[in-house]
mmCIF file with all atom_site columns, C-alpha atoms in Angstrom:
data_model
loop_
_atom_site.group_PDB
_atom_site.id
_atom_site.type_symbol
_atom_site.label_atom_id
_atom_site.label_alt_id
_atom_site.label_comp_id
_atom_site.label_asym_id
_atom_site.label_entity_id
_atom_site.label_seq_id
_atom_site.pdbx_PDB_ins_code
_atom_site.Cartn_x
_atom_site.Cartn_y
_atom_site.Cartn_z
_atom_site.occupancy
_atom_site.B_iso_or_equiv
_atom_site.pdbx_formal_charge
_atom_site.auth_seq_id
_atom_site.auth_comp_id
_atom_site.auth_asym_id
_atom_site.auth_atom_id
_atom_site.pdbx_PDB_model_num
ATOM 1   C CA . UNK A 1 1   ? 21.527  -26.952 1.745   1.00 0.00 ? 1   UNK A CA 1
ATOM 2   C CA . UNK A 1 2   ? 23.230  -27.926 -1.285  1.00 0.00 ? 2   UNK A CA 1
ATOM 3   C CA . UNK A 1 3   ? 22.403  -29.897 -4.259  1.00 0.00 ? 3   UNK A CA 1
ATOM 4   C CA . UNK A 1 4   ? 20.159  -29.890 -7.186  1.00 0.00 ? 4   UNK A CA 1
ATOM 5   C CA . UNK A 1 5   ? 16.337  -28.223 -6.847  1.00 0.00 ? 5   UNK A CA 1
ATOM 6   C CA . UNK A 1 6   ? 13.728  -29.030 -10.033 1.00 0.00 ? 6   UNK A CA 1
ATOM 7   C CA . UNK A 1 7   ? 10.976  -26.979 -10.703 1.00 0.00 ? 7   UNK A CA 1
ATOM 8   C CA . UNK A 1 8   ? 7.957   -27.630 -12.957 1.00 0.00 ? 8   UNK A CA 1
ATOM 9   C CA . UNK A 1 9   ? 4.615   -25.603 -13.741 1.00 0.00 ? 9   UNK A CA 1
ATOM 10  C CA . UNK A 1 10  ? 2.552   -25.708 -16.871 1.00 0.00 ? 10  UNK A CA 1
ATOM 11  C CA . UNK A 1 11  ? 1.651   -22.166 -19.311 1.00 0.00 ? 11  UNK A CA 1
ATOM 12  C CA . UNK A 1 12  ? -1.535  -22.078 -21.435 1.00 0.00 ? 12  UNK A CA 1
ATOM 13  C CA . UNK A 1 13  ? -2.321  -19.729 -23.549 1.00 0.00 ? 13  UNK A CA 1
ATOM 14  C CA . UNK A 1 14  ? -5.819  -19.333 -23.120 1.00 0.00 ? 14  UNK A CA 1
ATOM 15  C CA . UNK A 1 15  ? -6.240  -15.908 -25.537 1.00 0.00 ? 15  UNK A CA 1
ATOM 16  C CA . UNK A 1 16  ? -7.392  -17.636 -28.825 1.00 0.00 ? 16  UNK A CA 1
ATOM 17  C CA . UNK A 1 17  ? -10.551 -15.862 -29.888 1.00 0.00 ? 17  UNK A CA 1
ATOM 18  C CA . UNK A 1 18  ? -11.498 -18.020 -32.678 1.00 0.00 ? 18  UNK A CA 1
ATOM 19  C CA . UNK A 1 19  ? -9.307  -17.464 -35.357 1.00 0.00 ? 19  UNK A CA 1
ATOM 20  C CA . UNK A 1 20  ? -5.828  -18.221 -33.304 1.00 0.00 ? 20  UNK A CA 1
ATOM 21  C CA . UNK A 1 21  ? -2.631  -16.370 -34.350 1.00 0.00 ? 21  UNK A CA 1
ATOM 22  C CA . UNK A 1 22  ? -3.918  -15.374 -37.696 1.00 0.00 ? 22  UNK A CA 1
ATOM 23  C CA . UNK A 1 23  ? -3.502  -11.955 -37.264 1.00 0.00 ? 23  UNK A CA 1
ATOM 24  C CA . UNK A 1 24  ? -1.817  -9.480  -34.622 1.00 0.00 ? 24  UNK A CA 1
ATOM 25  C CA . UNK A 1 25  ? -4.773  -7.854  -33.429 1.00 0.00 ? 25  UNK A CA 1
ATOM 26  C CA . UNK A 1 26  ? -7.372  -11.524 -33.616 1.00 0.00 ? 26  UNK A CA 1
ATOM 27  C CA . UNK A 1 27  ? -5.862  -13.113 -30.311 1.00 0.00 ? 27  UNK A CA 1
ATOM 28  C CA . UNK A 1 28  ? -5.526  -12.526 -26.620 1.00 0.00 ? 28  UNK A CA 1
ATOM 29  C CA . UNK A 1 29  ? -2.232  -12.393 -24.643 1.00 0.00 ? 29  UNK A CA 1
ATOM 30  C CA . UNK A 1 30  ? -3.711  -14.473 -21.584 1.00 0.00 ? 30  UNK A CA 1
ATOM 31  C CA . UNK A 1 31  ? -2.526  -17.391 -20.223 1.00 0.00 ? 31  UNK A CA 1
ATOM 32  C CA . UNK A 1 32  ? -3.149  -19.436 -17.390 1.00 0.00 ? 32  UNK A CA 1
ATOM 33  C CA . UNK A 1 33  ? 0.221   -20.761 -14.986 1.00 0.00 ? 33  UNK A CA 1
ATOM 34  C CA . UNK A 1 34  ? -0.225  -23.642 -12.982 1.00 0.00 ? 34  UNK A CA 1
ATOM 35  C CA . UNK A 1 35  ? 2.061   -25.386 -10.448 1.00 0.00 ? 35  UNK A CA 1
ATOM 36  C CA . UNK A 1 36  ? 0.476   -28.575 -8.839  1.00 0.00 ? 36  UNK A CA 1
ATOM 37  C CA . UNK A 1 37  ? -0.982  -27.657 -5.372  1.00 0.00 ? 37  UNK A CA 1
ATOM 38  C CA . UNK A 1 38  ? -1.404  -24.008 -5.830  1.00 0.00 ? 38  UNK A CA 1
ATOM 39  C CA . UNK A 1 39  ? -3.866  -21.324 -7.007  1.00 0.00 ? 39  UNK A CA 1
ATOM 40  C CA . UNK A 1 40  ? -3.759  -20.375 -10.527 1.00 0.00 ? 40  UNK A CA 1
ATOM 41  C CA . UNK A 1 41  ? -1.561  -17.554 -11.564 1.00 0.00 ? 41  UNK A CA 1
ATOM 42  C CA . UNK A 1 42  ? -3.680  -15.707 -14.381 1.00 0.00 ? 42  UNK A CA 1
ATOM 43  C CA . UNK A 1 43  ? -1.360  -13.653 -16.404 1.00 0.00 ? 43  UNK A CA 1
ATOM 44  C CA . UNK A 1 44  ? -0.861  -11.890 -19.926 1.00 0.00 ? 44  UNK A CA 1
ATOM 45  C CA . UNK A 1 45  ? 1.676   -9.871  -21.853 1.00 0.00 ? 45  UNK A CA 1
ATOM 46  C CA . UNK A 1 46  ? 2.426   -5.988  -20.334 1.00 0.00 ? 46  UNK A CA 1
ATOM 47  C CA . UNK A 1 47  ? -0.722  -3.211  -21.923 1.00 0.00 ? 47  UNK A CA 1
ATOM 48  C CA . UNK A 1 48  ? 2.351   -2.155  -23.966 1.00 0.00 ? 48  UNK A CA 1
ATOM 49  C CA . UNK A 1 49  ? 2.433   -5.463  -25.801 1.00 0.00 ? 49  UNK A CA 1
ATOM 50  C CA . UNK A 1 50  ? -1.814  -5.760  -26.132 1.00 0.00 ? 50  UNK A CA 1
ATOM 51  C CA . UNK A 1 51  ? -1.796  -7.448  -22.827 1.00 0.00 ? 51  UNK A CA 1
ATOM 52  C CA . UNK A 1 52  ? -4.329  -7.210  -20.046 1.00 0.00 ? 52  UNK A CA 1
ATOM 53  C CA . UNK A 1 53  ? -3.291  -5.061  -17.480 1.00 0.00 ? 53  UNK A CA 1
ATOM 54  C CA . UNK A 1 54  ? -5.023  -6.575  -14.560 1.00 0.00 ? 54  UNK A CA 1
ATOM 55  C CA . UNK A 1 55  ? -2.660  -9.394  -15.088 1.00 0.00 ? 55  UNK A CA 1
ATOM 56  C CA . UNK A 1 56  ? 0.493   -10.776 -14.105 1.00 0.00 ? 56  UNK A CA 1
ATOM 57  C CA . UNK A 1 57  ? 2.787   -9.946  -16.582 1.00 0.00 ? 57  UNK A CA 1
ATOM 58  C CA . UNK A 1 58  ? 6.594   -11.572 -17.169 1.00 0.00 ? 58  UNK A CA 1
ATOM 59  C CA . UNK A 1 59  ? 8.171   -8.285  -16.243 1.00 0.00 ? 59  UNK A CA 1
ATOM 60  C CA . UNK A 1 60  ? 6.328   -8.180  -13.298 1.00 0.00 ? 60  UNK A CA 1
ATOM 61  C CA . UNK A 1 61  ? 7.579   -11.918 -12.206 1.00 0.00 ? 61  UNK A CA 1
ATOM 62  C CA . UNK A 1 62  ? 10.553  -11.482 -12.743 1.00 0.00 ? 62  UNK A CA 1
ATOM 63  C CA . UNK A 1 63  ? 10.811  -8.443  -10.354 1.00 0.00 ? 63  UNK A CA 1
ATOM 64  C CA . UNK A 1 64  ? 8.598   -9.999  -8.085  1.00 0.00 ? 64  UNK A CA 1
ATOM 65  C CA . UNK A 1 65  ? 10.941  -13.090 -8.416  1.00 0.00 ? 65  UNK A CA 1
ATOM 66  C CA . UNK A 1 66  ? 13.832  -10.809 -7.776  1.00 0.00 ? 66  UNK A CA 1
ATOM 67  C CA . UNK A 1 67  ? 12.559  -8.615  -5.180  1.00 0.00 ? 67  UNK A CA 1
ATOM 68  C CA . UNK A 1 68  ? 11.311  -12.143 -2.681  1.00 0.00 ? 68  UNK A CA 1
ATOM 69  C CA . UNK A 1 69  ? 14.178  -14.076 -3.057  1.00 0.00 ? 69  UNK A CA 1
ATOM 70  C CA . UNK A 1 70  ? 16.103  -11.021 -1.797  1.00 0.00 ? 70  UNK A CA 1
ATOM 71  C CA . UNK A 1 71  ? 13.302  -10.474 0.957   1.00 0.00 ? 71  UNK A CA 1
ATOM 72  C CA . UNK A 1 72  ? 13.535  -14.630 1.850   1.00 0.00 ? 72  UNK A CA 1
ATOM 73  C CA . UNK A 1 73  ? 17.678  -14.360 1.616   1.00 0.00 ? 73  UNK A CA 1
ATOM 74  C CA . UNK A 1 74  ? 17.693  -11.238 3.807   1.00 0.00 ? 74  UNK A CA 1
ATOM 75  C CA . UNK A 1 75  ? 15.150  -12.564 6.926   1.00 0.00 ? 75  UNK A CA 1
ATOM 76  C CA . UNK A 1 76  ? 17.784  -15.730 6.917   1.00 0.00 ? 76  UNK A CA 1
ATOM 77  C CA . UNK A 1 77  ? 21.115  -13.554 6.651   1.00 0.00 ? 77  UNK A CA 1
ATOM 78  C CA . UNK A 1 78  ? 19.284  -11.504 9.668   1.00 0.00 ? 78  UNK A CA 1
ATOM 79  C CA . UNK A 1 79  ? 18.633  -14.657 11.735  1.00 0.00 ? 79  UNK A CA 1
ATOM 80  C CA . UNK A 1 80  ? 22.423  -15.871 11.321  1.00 0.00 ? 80  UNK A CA 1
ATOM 81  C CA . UNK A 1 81  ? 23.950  -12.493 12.210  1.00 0.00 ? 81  UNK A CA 1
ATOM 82  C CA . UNK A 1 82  ? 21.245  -12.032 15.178  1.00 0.00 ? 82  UNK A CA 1
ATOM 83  C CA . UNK A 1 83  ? 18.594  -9.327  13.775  1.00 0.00 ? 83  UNK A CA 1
ATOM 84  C CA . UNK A 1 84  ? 15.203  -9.236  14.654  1.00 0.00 ? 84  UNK A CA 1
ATOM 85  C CA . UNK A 1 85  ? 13.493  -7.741  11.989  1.00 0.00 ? 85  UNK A CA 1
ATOM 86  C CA . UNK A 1 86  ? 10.302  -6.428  12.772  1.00 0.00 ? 86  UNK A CA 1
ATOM 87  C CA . UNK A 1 87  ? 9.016   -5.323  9.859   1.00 0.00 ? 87  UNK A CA 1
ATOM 88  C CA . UNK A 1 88  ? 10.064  -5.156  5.628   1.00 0.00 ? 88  UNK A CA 1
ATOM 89  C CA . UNK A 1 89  ? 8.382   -3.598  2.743   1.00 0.00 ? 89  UNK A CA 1
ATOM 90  C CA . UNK A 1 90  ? 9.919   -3.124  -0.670  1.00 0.00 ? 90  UNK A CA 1
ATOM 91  C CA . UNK A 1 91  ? 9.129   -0.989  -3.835  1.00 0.00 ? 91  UNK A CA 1
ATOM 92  C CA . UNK A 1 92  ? 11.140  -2.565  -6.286  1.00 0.00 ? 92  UNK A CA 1
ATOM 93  C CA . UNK A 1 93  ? 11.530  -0.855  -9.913  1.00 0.00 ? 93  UNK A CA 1
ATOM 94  C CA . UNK A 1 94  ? 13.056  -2.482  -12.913 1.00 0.00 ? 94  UNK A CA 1
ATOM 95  C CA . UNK A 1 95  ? 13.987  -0.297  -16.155 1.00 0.00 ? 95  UNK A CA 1
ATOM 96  C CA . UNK A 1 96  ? 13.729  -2.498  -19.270 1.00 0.00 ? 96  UNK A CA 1
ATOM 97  C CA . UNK A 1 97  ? 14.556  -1.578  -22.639 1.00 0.00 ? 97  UNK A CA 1
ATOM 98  C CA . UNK A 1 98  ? 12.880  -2.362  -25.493 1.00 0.00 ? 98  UNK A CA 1
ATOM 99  C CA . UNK A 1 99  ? 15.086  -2.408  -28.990 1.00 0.00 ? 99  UNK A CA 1
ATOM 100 C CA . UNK A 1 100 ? 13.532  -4.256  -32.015 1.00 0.00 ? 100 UNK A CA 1
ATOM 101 C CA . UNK A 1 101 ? 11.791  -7.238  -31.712 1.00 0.00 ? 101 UNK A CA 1
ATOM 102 C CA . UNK A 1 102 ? 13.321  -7.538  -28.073 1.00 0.00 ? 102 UNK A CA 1
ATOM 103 C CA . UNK A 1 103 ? 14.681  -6.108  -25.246 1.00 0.00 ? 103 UNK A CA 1
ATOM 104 C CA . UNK A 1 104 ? 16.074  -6.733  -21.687 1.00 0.00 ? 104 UNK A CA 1
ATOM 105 C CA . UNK A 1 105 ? 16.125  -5.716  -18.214 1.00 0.00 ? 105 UNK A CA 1
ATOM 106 C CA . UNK A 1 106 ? 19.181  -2.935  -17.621 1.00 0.00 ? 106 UNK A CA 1
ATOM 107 C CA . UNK A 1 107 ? 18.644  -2.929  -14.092 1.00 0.00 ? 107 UNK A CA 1
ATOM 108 C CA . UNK A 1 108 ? 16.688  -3.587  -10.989 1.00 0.00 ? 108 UNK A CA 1
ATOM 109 C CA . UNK A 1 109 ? 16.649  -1.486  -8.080  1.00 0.00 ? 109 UNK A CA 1
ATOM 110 C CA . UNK A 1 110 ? 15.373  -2.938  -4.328  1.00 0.00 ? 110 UNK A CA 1
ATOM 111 C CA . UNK A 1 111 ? 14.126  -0.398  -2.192  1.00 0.00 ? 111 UNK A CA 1
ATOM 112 C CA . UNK A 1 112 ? 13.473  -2.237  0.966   1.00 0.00 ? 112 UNK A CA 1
ATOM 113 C CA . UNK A 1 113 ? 12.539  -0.497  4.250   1.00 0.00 ? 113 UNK A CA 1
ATOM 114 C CA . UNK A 1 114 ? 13.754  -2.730  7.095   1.00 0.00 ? 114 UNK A CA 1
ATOM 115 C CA . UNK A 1 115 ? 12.428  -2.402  10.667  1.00 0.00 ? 115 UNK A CA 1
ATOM 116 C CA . UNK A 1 116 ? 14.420  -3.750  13.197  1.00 0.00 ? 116 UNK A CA 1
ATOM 117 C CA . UNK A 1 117 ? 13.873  -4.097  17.004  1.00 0.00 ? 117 UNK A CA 1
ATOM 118 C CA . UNK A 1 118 ? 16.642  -2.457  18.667  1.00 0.00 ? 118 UNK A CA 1
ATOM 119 C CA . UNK A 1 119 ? 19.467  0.521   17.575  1.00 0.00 ? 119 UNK A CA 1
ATOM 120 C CA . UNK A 1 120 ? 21.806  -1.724  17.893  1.00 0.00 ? 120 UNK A CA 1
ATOM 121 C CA . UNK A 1 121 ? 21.233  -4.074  15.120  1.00 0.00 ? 121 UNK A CA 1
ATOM 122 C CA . UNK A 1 122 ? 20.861  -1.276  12.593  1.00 0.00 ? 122 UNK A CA 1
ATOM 123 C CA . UNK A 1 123 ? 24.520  -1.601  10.949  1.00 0.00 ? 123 UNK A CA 1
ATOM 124 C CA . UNK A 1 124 ? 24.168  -5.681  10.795  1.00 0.00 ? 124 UNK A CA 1
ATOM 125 C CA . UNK A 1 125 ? 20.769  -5.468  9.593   1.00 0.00 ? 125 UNK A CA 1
ATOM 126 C CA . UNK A 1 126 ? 22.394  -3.067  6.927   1.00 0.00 ? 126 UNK A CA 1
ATOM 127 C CA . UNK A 1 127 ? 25.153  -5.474  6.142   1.00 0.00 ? 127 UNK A CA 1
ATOM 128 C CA . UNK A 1 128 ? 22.933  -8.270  5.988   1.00 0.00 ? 128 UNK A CA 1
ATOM 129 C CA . UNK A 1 129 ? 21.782  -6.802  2.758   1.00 0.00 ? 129 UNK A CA 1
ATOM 130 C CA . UNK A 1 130 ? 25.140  -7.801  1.068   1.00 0.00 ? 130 UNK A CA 1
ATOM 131 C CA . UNK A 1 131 ? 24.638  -11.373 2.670   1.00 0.00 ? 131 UNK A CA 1
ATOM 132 C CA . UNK A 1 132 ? 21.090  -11.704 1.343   1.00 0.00 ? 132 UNK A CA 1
ATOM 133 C CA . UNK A 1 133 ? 22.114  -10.454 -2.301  1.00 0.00 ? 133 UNK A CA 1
ATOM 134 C CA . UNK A 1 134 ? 25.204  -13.172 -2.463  1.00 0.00 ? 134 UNK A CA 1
ATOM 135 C CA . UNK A 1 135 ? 22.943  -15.947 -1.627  1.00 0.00 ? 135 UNK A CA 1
ATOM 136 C CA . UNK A 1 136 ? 19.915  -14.806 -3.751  1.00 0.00 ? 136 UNK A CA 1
ATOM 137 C CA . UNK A 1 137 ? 19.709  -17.535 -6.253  1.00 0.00 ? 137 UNK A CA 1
ATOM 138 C CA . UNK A 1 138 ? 17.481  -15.530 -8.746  1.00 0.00 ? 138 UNK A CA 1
ATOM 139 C CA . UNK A 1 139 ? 19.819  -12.375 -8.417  1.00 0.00 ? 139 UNK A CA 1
ATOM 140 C CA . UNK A 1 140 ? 22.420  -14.419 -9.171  1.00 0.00 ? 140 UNK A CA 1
ATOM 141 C CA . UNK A 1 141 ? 20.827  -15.896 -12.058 1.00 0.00 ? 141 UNK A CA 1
ATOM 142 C CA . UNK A 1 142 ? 20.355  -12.549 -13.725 1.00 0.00 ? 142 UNK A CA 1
ATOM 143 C CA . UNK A 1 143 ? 22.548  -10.787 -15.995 1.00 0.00 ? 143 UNK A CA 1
ATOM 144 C CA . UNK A 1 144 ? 22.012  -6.826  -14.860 1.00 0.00 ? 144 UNK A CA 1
ATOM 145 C CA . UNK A 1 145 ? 22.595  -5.279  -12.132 1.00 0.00 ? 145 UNK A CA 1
ATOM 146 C CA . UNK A 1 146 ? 20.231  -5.853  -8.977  1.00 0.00 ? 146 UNK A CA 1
ATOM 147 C CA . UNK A 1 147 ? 21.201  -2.734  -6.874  1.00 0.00 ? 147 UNK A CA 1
ATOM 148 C CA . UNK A 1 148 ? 19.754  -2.019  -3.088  1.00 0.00 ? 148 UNK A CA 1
ATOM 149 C CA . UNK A 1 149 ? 18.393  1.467   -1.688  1.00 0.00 ? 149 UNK A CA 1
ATOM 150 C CA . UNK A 1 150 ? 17.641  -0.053  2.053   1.00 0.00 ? 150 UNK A CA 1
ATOM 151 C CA . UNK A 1 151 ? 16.561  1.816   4.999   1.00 0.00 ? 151 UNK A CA 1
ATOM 152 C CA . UNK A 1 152 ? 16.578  0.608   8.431   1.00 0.00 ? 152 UNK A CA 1
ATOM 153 C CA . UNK A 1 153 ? 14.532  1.953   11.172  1.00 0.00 ? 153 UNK A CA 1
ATOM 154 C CA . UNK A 1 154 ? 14.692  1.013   14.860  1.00 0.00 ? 154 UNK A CA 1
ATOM 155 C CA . UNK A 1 155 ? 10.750  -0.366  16.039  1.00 0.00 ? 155 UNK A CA 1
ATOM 156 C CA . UNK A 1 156 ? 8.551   2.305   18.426  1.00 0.00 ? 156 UNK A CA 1
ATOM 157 C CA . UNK A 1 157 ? 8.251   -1.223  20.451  1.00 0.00 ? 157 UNK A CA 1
ATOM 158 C CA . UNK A 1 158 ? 11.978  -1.206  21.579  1.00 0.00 ? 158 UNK A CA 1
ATOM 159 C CA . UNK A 1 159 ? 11.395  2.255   23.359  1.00 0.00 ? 159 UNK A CA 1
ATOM 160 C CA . UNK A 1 160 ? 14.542  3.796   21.517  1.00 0.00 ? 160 UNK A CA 1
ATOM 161 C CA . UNK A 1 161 ? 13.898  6.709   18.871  1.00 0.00 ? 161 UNK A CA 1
ATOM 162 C CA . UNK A 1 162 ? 14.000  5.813   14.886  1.00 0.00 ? 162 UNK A CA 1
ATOM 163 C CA . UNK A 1 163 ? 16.960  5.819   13.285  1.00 0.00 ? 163 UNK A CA 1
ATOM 164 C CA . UNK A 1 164 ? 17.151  5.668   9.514   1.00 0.00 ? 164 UNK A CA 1
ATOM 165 C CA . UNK A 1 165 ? 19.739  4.817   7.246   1.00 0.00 ? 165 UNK A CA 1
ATOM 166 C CA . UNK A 1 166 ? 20.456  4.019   4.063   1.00 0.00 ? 166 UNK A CA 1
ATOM 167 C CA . UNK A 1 167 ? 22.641  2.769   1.146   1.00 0.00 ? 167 UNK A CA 1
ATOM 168 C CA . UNK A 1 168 ? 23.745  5.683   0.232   1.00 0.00 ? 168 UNK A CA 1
ATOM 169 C CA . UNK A 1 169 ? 24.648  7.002   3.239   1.00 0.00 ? 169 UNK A CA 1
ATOM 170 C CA . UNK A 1 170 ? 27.029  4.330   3.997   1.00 0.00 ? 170 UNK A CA 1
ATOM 171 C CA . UNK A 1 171 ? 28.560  3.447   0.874   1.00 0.00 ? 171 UNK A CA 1
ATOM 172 C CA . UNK A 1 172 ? 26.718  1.820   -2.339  1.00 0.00 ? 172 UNK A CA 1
ATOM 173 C CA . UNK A 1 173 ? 29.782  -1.035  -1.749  1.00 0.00 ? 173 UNK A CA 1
ATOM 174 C CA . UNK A 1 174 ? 28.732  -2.062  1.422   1.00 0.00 ? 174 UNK A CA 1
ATOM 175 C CA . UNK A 1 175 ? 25.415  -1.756  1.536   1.00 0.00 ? 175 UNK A CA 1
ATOM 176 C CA . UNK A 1 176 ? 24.074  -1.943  -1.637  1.00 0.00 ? 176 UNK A CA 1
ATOM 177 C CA . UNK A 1 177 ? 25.231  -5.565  -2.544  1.00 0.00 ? 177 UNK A CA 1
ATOM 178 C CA . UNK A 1 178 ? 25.082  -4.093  -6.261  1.00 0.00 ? 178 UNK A CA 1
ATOM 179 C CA . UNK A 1 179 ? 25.738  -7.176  -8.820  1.00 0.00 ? 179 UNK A CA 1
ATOM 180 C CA . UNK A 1 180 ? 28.105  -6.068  -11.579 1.00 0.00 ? 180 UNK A CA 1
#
């Protein structure tokens, strides 16, 4: 698939309590995102910042951004080299640093833990983590590092004992698909 891909959604700050921005402390950090079709995203800045935490934050979309493009790119680069993933969960972290008036992401770091259906798709599914972070268009929209801790277990289903590895264990190069 090629070619160019437009995207459009609407923010509203919905936080004015009255008096709008006339002081630091008089407004509200919530907003409303919409994109046509689908459910309101209700969001605000991080508690840090006076936001609400029991909202969606911009830190936390971007490394929820991050960490499902990588899950999306990584079921695809499985199909194409002929894993059957079972299974994926990942605890993403992202360390941001604030200096100022701003501050920026320094890095994100996937943790995915990969089920797959038989031992002998562990070191593909492994490699297909290096696959999944090339193609990632929001990883390769960023400018820090997006590094990978995977695991990959073998499925109880396939009748063959788990077998776990990791990043690490095989080299940060290969595995961890580590932007630079």
């Amino acid at each position: 698939m090629t070619g160019e891909h437009s995207y459009a959604l609407t923010t509203t700050w919905t936080g004015n309590r009255g008096t709008g921005t006339s002081g630091y402390r008089d407004y509200a950090r919530d907003v409303e995102i919409e994109v046509a079709g689908k459910p309101v995203l209700l969001a605000s800045a991080d508690k840090p910042f006076r936001g609400d935490p029991g909202r969606w934050n911009p830190e936390d979309l971007l490394l929820a951004s991050l960490s499902e493009c990588h899950l999306l790119s990584y079921l695809h680069a499985c199909v194409e080299r002929g894993v059957v993933v079972t299974s994926y969960v990942d605890e993403a972290v992202g360390t941001m640093r604030q200096a100022g008036n701003g501050g920026r992401f320094e890095r994100v770091t996937l943790r995915p833990r990969v089920t797959v259906a038989d031992a002998s798709m562990v070191d593909d599914a492994i490699a297909a983590h290096h696959d999944a972070h090339e193609w990632c268009f929001i990883a390769s929209s960023v400018n820090f590092p997006v590094e990978h801790e995977a695991t990959v277990e073998v499925g109880e289903a396939s009748g063959a004992p788990e077998v776990s590895d990791s990043a690490e264990a095989n080299g940060a190069a290969e595995a961890s698909g580590a932007a630079g």
